[in-house]
Amino acid sequence: MGYRTNEMGYPSSILESRSRIERGNFAVIPPEGMVMNQLPGFEQCEMTILATPKLGASFVDYLCRVLPGGGKRDGFGGNGIQTFIYVMEGSLTVSIEDETFELTQGGYVYCPPTKQMTFENNSDEPAETFLYKKRYQEAKGYEPYVVSGNSNDIAGEDYEGMSDVNFKNLLPTDLNFDMNFHILSFETGGSHGYIETHYQEHGAILLSGEGMYNLDNNWMPVKKGDYIFMGAYNLQACYSVGRKAPLSYLYSKDCNRDVEL
Ligand code: UGY
Ligand code: MN
């Protein structure tokens, strides 16, 4: 265990936090409150577990800092579990069976539930990554496949008629997939067009900027490095307020499947 920000020792002031946990509804977890865990098979990896079923999510998100020489070499996912990795800083080698991907900042790999991914950091710098797993919801006649890309190479599109909000799909939008990863970027002053209220869940890591996020009608200040979980039917929308950078976040969203009873 240890603080993810590596700030050790006595507190410099009273103990306070922007963390807010409303199980099943929403959560905001700023970096100062994140702790690190050691997990089997993740060698030289500083793991922070974020959304889980205990929080009300149907998926698991992690921050995974892969130190030089570290990695997950015994396989992640498979046996019905699909996985995704995104490199926020540094570089990482990701493999799925006989395919290998050299990822740099913005690079990502999606691994279908029938396969496992492995990864290792062959560089001299730590690799800061965002990791995801979720049980795949099958649909007759559809099968997901390996996808890799770099979000910097995706131009994106205006979001719902607003030119100051950019929206990227990281995965194909066909019915083979039961989820997608997106990046939404709001220029300063940009916002959602309305407060969303939907069945789908999100786990979001804030990549840049500062904003005011409405979570179930609570306006919460958020910024780069924060993690937000938005559960099913959580009211959600934001304004970008930072002066230096757009408010931008990477997030998952379930899609393309009917509700199971
Ligand atoms: O895709 C979405 O549902 C997205 N607009 N939600 C969000 O940004 N909270
Ligand atoms: Mn949404």
Short mmCIF file of C-alpha atoms and ligand atoms in Angstrom, two decimals:
data_model
loop_
_atom_site.label_atom_id
_atom_site.label_comp_id
_atom_site.label_asym_id
_atom_site.label_seq_id
_atom_site.Cartn_x
_atom_site.Cartn_y
_atom_site.Cartn_z
CA MET A 1 0.00 0.00 0.00
CA GLY A 2 1.11 3.57 -0.52
CA TYR A 3 -0.08 6.83 -1.91
CA ARG A 4 -0.27 6.82 -5.67
CA THR A 5 1.09 10.37 -5.74
CA ASN A 6 4.08 9.25 -3.66
CA GLU A 7 3.36 11.92 -1.09
CA MET A 8 4.45 10.31 2.15
CA GLY A 9 4.90 11.62 5.67
CA TYR A 10 2.96 13.93 7.95
CA PRO A 11 0.05 15.95 6.51
CA SER A 12 0.79 19.61 5.81
CA SER A 13 -2.73 20.66 6.80
CA ILE A 14 -6.04 19.26 8.01
CA LEU A 15 -7.18 16.05 6.31
CA GLU A 16 -9.75 16.75 3.62
CA SER A 17 -10.74 15.22 0.30
CA ARG A 18 -12.73 15.82 -2.88
CA SER A 19 -13.56 12.08 -2.95
CA ARG A 20 -17.24 11.31 -3.06
CA ILE A 21 -18.60 7.77 -3.12
CA GLU A 22 -22.29 7.12 -3.70
CA ARG A 23 -22.37 3.37 -4.28
CA GLY A 24 -24.36 2.34 -7.36
CA ASN A 25 -24.85 5.98 -8.31
CA PHE A 26 -21.56 7.81 -8.86
CA ALA A 27 -18.07 8.29 -7.47
CA VAL A 28 -15.26 10.82 -7.81
CA ILE A 29 -11.80 9.60 -6.79
CA PRO A 30 -9.00 12.20 -6.99
CA PRO A 31 -5.37 11.00 -7.22
CA GLU A 32 -4.50 12.07 -3.66
CA GLY A 33 -6.85 9.41 -2.26
CA MET A 34 -5.73 6.59 -4.54
CA VAL A 35 -3.76 3.75 -3.04
CA MET A 36 -1.60 1.14 -4.72
CA ASN A 37 -2.10 -2.61 -4.64
CA GLN A 38 -0.01 -5.62 -5.48
CA LEU A 39 -1.95 -8.10 -7.64
CA PRO A 40 -0.90 -11.61 -8.75
CA GLY A 41 0.88 -11.72 -12.10
CA PHE A 42 1.30 -7.94 -12.34
CA GLU A 43 5.07 -7.79 -11.92
CA GLN A 44 6.55 -4.40 -11.06
CA CYS A 45 3.12 -2.85 -11.60
CA GLU A 46 1.66 -0.28 -9.20
CA MET A 47 -2.04 -1.06 -9.40
CA THR A 48 -4.92 1.13 -8.26
CA ILE A 49 -8.32 -0.51 -8.39
CA LEU A 50 -11.05 2.00 -9.35
CA ALA A 51 -14.63 1.00 -10.26
CA THR A 52 -15.61 -2.55 -9.31
CA PRO A 53 -18.86 -4.45 -8.65
CA LYS A 54 -18.49 -3.37 -4.99
CA LEU A 55 -18.97 0.23 -6.16
CA GLY A 56 -21.90 -0.77 -8.37
CA ALA A 57 -20.07 -1.15 -11.69
CA SER A 58 -20.47 -4.14 -13.98
CA PHE A 59 -16.81 -3.72 -15.02
CA VAL A 60 -13.44 -3.13 -13.38
CA ASP A 61 -11.14 -0.17 -14.07
CA TYR A 62 -7.56 0.16 -12.87
CA LEU A 63 -4.66 2.53 -13.08
CA CYS A 64 -1.59 0.45 -13.77
CA ARG A 65 1.86 2.04 -13.57
CA VAL A 66 4.16 -0.44 -15.27
CA LEU A 67 7.70 0.14 -14.03
CA PRO A 68 10.67 -0.52 -16.36
CA GLY A 69 11.01 -4.29 -16.81
CA GLY A 70 7.56 -4.88 -15.37
CA GLY A 71 4.47 -6.30 -17.00
CA LYS A 72 1.67 -8.86 -17.03
CA ARG A 73 3.15 -11.86 -18.75
CA ASP A 74 0.78 -14.59 -17.60
CA GLY A 75 -2.25 -13.15 -19.43
CA PHE A 76 -5.03 -10.72 -18.59
CA GLY A 77 -8.68 -11.48 -19.44
CA GLY A 78 -9.99 -14.31 -21.59
CA ASN A 79 -12.53 -16.99 -20.67
CA GLY A 80 -15.44 -14.60 -21.32
CA ILE A 81 -13.68 -11.44 -20.07
CA GLN A 82 -12.79 -8.73 -22.59
CA THR A 83 -9.99 -6.30 -21.77
CA PHE A 84 -8.67 -2.91 -22.88
CA ILE A 85 -5.49 -0.98 -22.18
CA TYR A 86 -4.70 2.69 -22.89
CA VAL A 87 -1.28 4.30 -22.47
CA MET A 88 -1.47 7.75 -20.85
CA GLU A 89 2.31 8.24 -20.55
CA GLY A 90 5.36 6.26 -21.63
CA SER A 91 5.45 3.22 -23.86
CA LEU A 92 4.39 -0.40 -23.61
CA THR A 93 4.59 -3.60 -25.64
CA VAL A 94 1.24 -5.42 -25.76
CA SER A 95 0.77 -8.89 -27.25
CA ILE A 96 -2.28 -11.00 -28.09
CA GLU A 97 -1.29 -14.47 -29.29
CA ASP A 98 1.05 -13.82 -32.25
CA GLU A 99 0.21 -10.12 -32.66
CA THR A 100 2.40 -7.48 -30.99
CA PHE A 101 1.63 -3.77 -30.60
CA GLU A 102 4.17 -1.10 -29.63
CA LEU A 103 2.10 1.52 -27.84
CA THR A 104 3.14 5.09 -27.08
CA GLN A 105 1.11 7.89 -25.42
CA GLY A 106 -2.49 7.64 -26.67
CA GLY A 107 -2.04 4.06 -27.88
CA TYR A 108 -4.55 1.36 -26.98
CA VAL A 109 -5.44 -2.29 -27.51
CA TYR A 110 -8.80 -4.05 -27.16
CA CYS A 111 -8.65 -7.80 -26.54
CA PRO A 112 -11.77 -9.94 -27.15
CA PRO A 113 -13.08 -12.32 -24.46
CA THR A 114 -11.76 -15.44 -26.19
CA LYS A 115 -8.12 -14.28 -25.90
CA GLN A 116 -5.73 -12.94 -23.30
CA MET A 117 -3.45 -9.95 -23.56
CA THR A 118 0.05 -9.73 -22.13
CA PHE A 119 2.14 -6.59 -21.77
CA GLU A 120 5.58 -5.46 -20.70
CA ASN A 121 7.49 -2.24 -20.34
CA ASN A 122 10.78 -2.56 -22.21
CA SER A 123 11.65 1.12 -21.80
CA ASP A 124 13.56 2.98 -19.09
CA GLU A 125 10.57 5.08 -17.99
CA PRO A 126 7.39 4.04 -16.16
CA ALA A 127 4.33 3.54 -18.35
CA GLU A 128 1.12 5.06 -16.93
CA THR A 129 -1.79 3.02 -18.21
CA PHE A 130 -5.54 2.70 -17.79
CA LEU A 131 -6.80 -0.87 -17.74
CA TYR A 132 -10.33 -2.28 -18.06
CA LYS A 133 -12.09 -5.62 -17.94
CA LYS A 134 -15.73 -6.60 -18.36
CA ARG A 135 -17.61 -9.82 -18.99
CA TYR A 136 -18.68 -9.87 -22.65
CA GLN A 137 -22.42 -10.03 -23.32
CA GLU A 138 -22.82 -12.40 -26.25
CA ALA A 139 -25.21 -11.82 -29.14
CA LYS A 140 -25.93 -14.54 -31.72
CA GLY A 141 -23.99 -14.02 -34.95
CA TYR A 142 -21.58 -11.44 -33.52
CA GLU A 143 -17.99 -11.81 -32.38
CA PRO A 144 -15.60 -9.05 -31.30
CA TYR A 145 -12.03 -8.91 -32.59
CA VAL A 146 -8.65 -7.42 -31.67
CA VAL A 147 -8.44 -3.64 -32.19
CA SER A 148 -5.45 -1.35 -31.76
CA GLY A 149 -4.90 2.31 -32.54
CA ASN A 150 -3.75 5.64 -31.18
CA SER A 151 -6.27 8.24 -30.07
CA ASN A 152 -3.99 11.02 -31.39
CA ASP A 153 -4.58 9.68 -34.92
CA ILE A 154 -8.37 9.93 -34.62
CA ALA A 155 -9.72 13.33 -35.67
CA GLY A 156 -13.03 12.88 -33.90
CA GLU A 157 -16.19 14.76 -34.70
CA ASP A 158 -18.30 17.60 -33.36
CA TYR A 159 -20.33 16.31 -30.47
CA GLU A 160 -24.08 16.52 -30.95
CA GLY A 161 -23.94 19.71 -33.02
CA MET A 162 -21.36 21.57 -30.87
CA SER A 163 -18.04 22.55 -32.51
CA ASP A 164 -16.33 23.20 -29.14
CA VAL A 165 -16.84 19.60 -28.03
CA ASN A 166 -14.94 16.81 -29.78
CA PHE A 167 -15.98 13.15 -29.65
CA LYS A 168 -13.84 10.12 -30.58
CA ASN A 169 -14.76 6.45 -30.89
CA LEU A 170 -11.77 4.28 -30.09
CA LEU A 171 -13.46 1.01 -31.08
CA PRO A 172 -15.63 0.14 -34.09
CA THR A 173 -19.30 0.93 -33.64
CA ASP A 174 -20.61 -2.37 -35.04
CA LEU A 175 -22.72 -4.89 -33.10
CA ASN A 176 -19.79 -7.23 -32.55
CA PHE A 177 -18.89 -5.04 -29.57
CA ASP A 178 -20.97 -4.71 -26.40
CA MET A 179 -19.05 -1.63 -25.27
CA ASN A 180 -16.87 1.16 -26.60
CA PHE A 181 -14.20 3.54 -25.38
CA HIS A 182 -14.54 7.22 -26.24
CA ILE A 183 -12.68 10.45 -25.63
CA LEU A 184 -14.74 13.60 -25.08
CA SER A 185 -12.92 16.95 -25.10
CA PHE A 186 -14.59 20.23 -24.16
CA GLU A 187 -12.95 23.58 -24.95
CA THR A 188 -13.15 26.07 -22.08
CA GLY A 189 -16.80 27.08 -21.74
CA GLY A 190 -17.96 23.98 -23.61
CA SER A 191 -20.50 21.70 -22.00
CA HIS A 192 -22.91 18.89 -22.62
CA GLY A 193 -26.07 20.07 -24.36
CA TYR A 194 -28.29 18.60 -21.65
CA ILE A 195 -28.05 16.56 -18.47
CA GLU A 196 -27.89 12.93 -19.60
CA THR A 197 -29.97 10.32 -17.77
CA HIS A 198 -29.26 6.89 -19.19
CA TYR A 199 -29.08 3.19 -18.47
CA GLN A 200 -25.45 2.81 -19.59
CA GLU A 201 -22.54 3.02 -17.12
CA HIS A 202 -19.25 4.90 -17.47
CA GLY A 203 -15.81 4.77 -15.94
CA ALA A 204 -13.87 7.92 -16.87
CA ILE A 205 -10.28 9.00 -16.35
CA LEU A 206 -9.67 12.72 -16.78
CA LEU A 207 -6.79 13.26 -19.20
CA SER A 208 -6.59 17.07 -19.12
CA GLY A 209 -8.22 20.28 -17.97
CA GLU A 210 -10.60 21.28 -15.23
CA GLY A 211 -14.36 21.23 -15.06
CA MET A 212 -17.54 21.29 -13.05
CA TYR A 213 -19.26 17.94 -13.30
CA ASN A 214 -22.89 17.43 -12.44
CA LEU A 215 -23.35 13.99 -10.91
CA ASP A 216 -26.91 13.31 -9.80
CA ASN A 217 -27.43 17.08 -9.53
CA ASN A 218 -24.33 17.63 -7.38
CA TRP A 219 -21.92 20.05 -9.08
CA MET A 220 -18.43 18.76 -8.35
CA PRO A 221 -15.08 20.37 -9.31
CA VAL A 222 -12.94 17.87 -11.22
CA LYS A 223 -9.57 17.99 -12.96
CA LYS A 224 -6.87 16.01 -14.75
CA GLY A 225 -6.03 12.80 -12.91
CA ASP A 226 -9.45 12.36 -11.30
CA TYR A 227 -11.46 9.20 -11.87
CA ILE A 228 -15.27 9.32 -12.17
CA PHE A 229 -17.66 6.38 -12.03
CA MET A 230 -21.16 7.02 -13.37
CA GLY A 231 -23.61 4.24 -12.63
CA ALA A 232 -26.80 3.35 -14.49
CA TYR A 233 -29.27 6.27 -14.57
CA ASN A 234 -26.80 8.64 -12.89
CA LEU A 235 -27.60 12.20 -14.01
CA GLN A 236 -24.48 13.53 -15.72
CA ALA A 237 -23.12 16.57 -17.58
CA CYS A 238 -20.21 19.00 -17.27
CA TYR A 239 -18.79 22.41 -18.08
CA SER A 240 -15.15 22.87 -18.99
CA VAL A 241 -13.75 25.74 -16.90
CA GLY A 242 -9.95 25.37 -17.06
CA ARG A 243 -7.91 28.18 -18.62
CA LYS A 244 -4.97 26.05 -19.74
CA ALA A 245 -6.36 22.95 -21.46
CA PRO A 246 -9.61 21.43 -22.68
CA LEU A 247 -11.44 19.18 -20.24
CA SER A 248 -10.83 15.81 -21.81
CA TYR A 249 -11.63 12.31 -20.59
CA LEU A 250 -11.34 8.71 -21.71
CA TYR A 251 -14.40 6.67 -20.80
CA SER A 252 -16.12 3.36 -21.36
CA LYS A 253 -19.77 2.87 -22.23
CA ASP A 254 -21.78 -0.32 -22.66
CA CYS A 255 -23.76 -0.41 -25.91
CA ASN A 256 -25.33 -2.51 -28.68
CA ARG A 257 -27.11 -5.01 -26.41
CA ASP A 258 -30.65 -5.49 -25.13
CA VAL A 259 -31.17 -5.66 -21.37
CA GLU A 260 -31.01 -9.18 -19.94
CA LEU A 261 -33.70 -10.26 -17.46
O1 UGY B 1 -21.52 8.96 -24.29
C1 UGY B 1 -21.99 9.42 -23.27
O2 UGY B 1 -22.96 8.92 -22.70
C2 UGY B 1 -21.31 10.64 -22.65
N1 UGY B 1 -21.74 11.81 -23.33
N2 UGY B 1 -21.51 10.72 -21.24
C3 UGY B 1 -20.78 11.59 -20.48
O3 UGY B 1 -19.94 12.33 -21.00
N3 UGY B 1 -21.01 11.60 -19.18
MN MN B 2 -23.20 9.41 -20.59
#
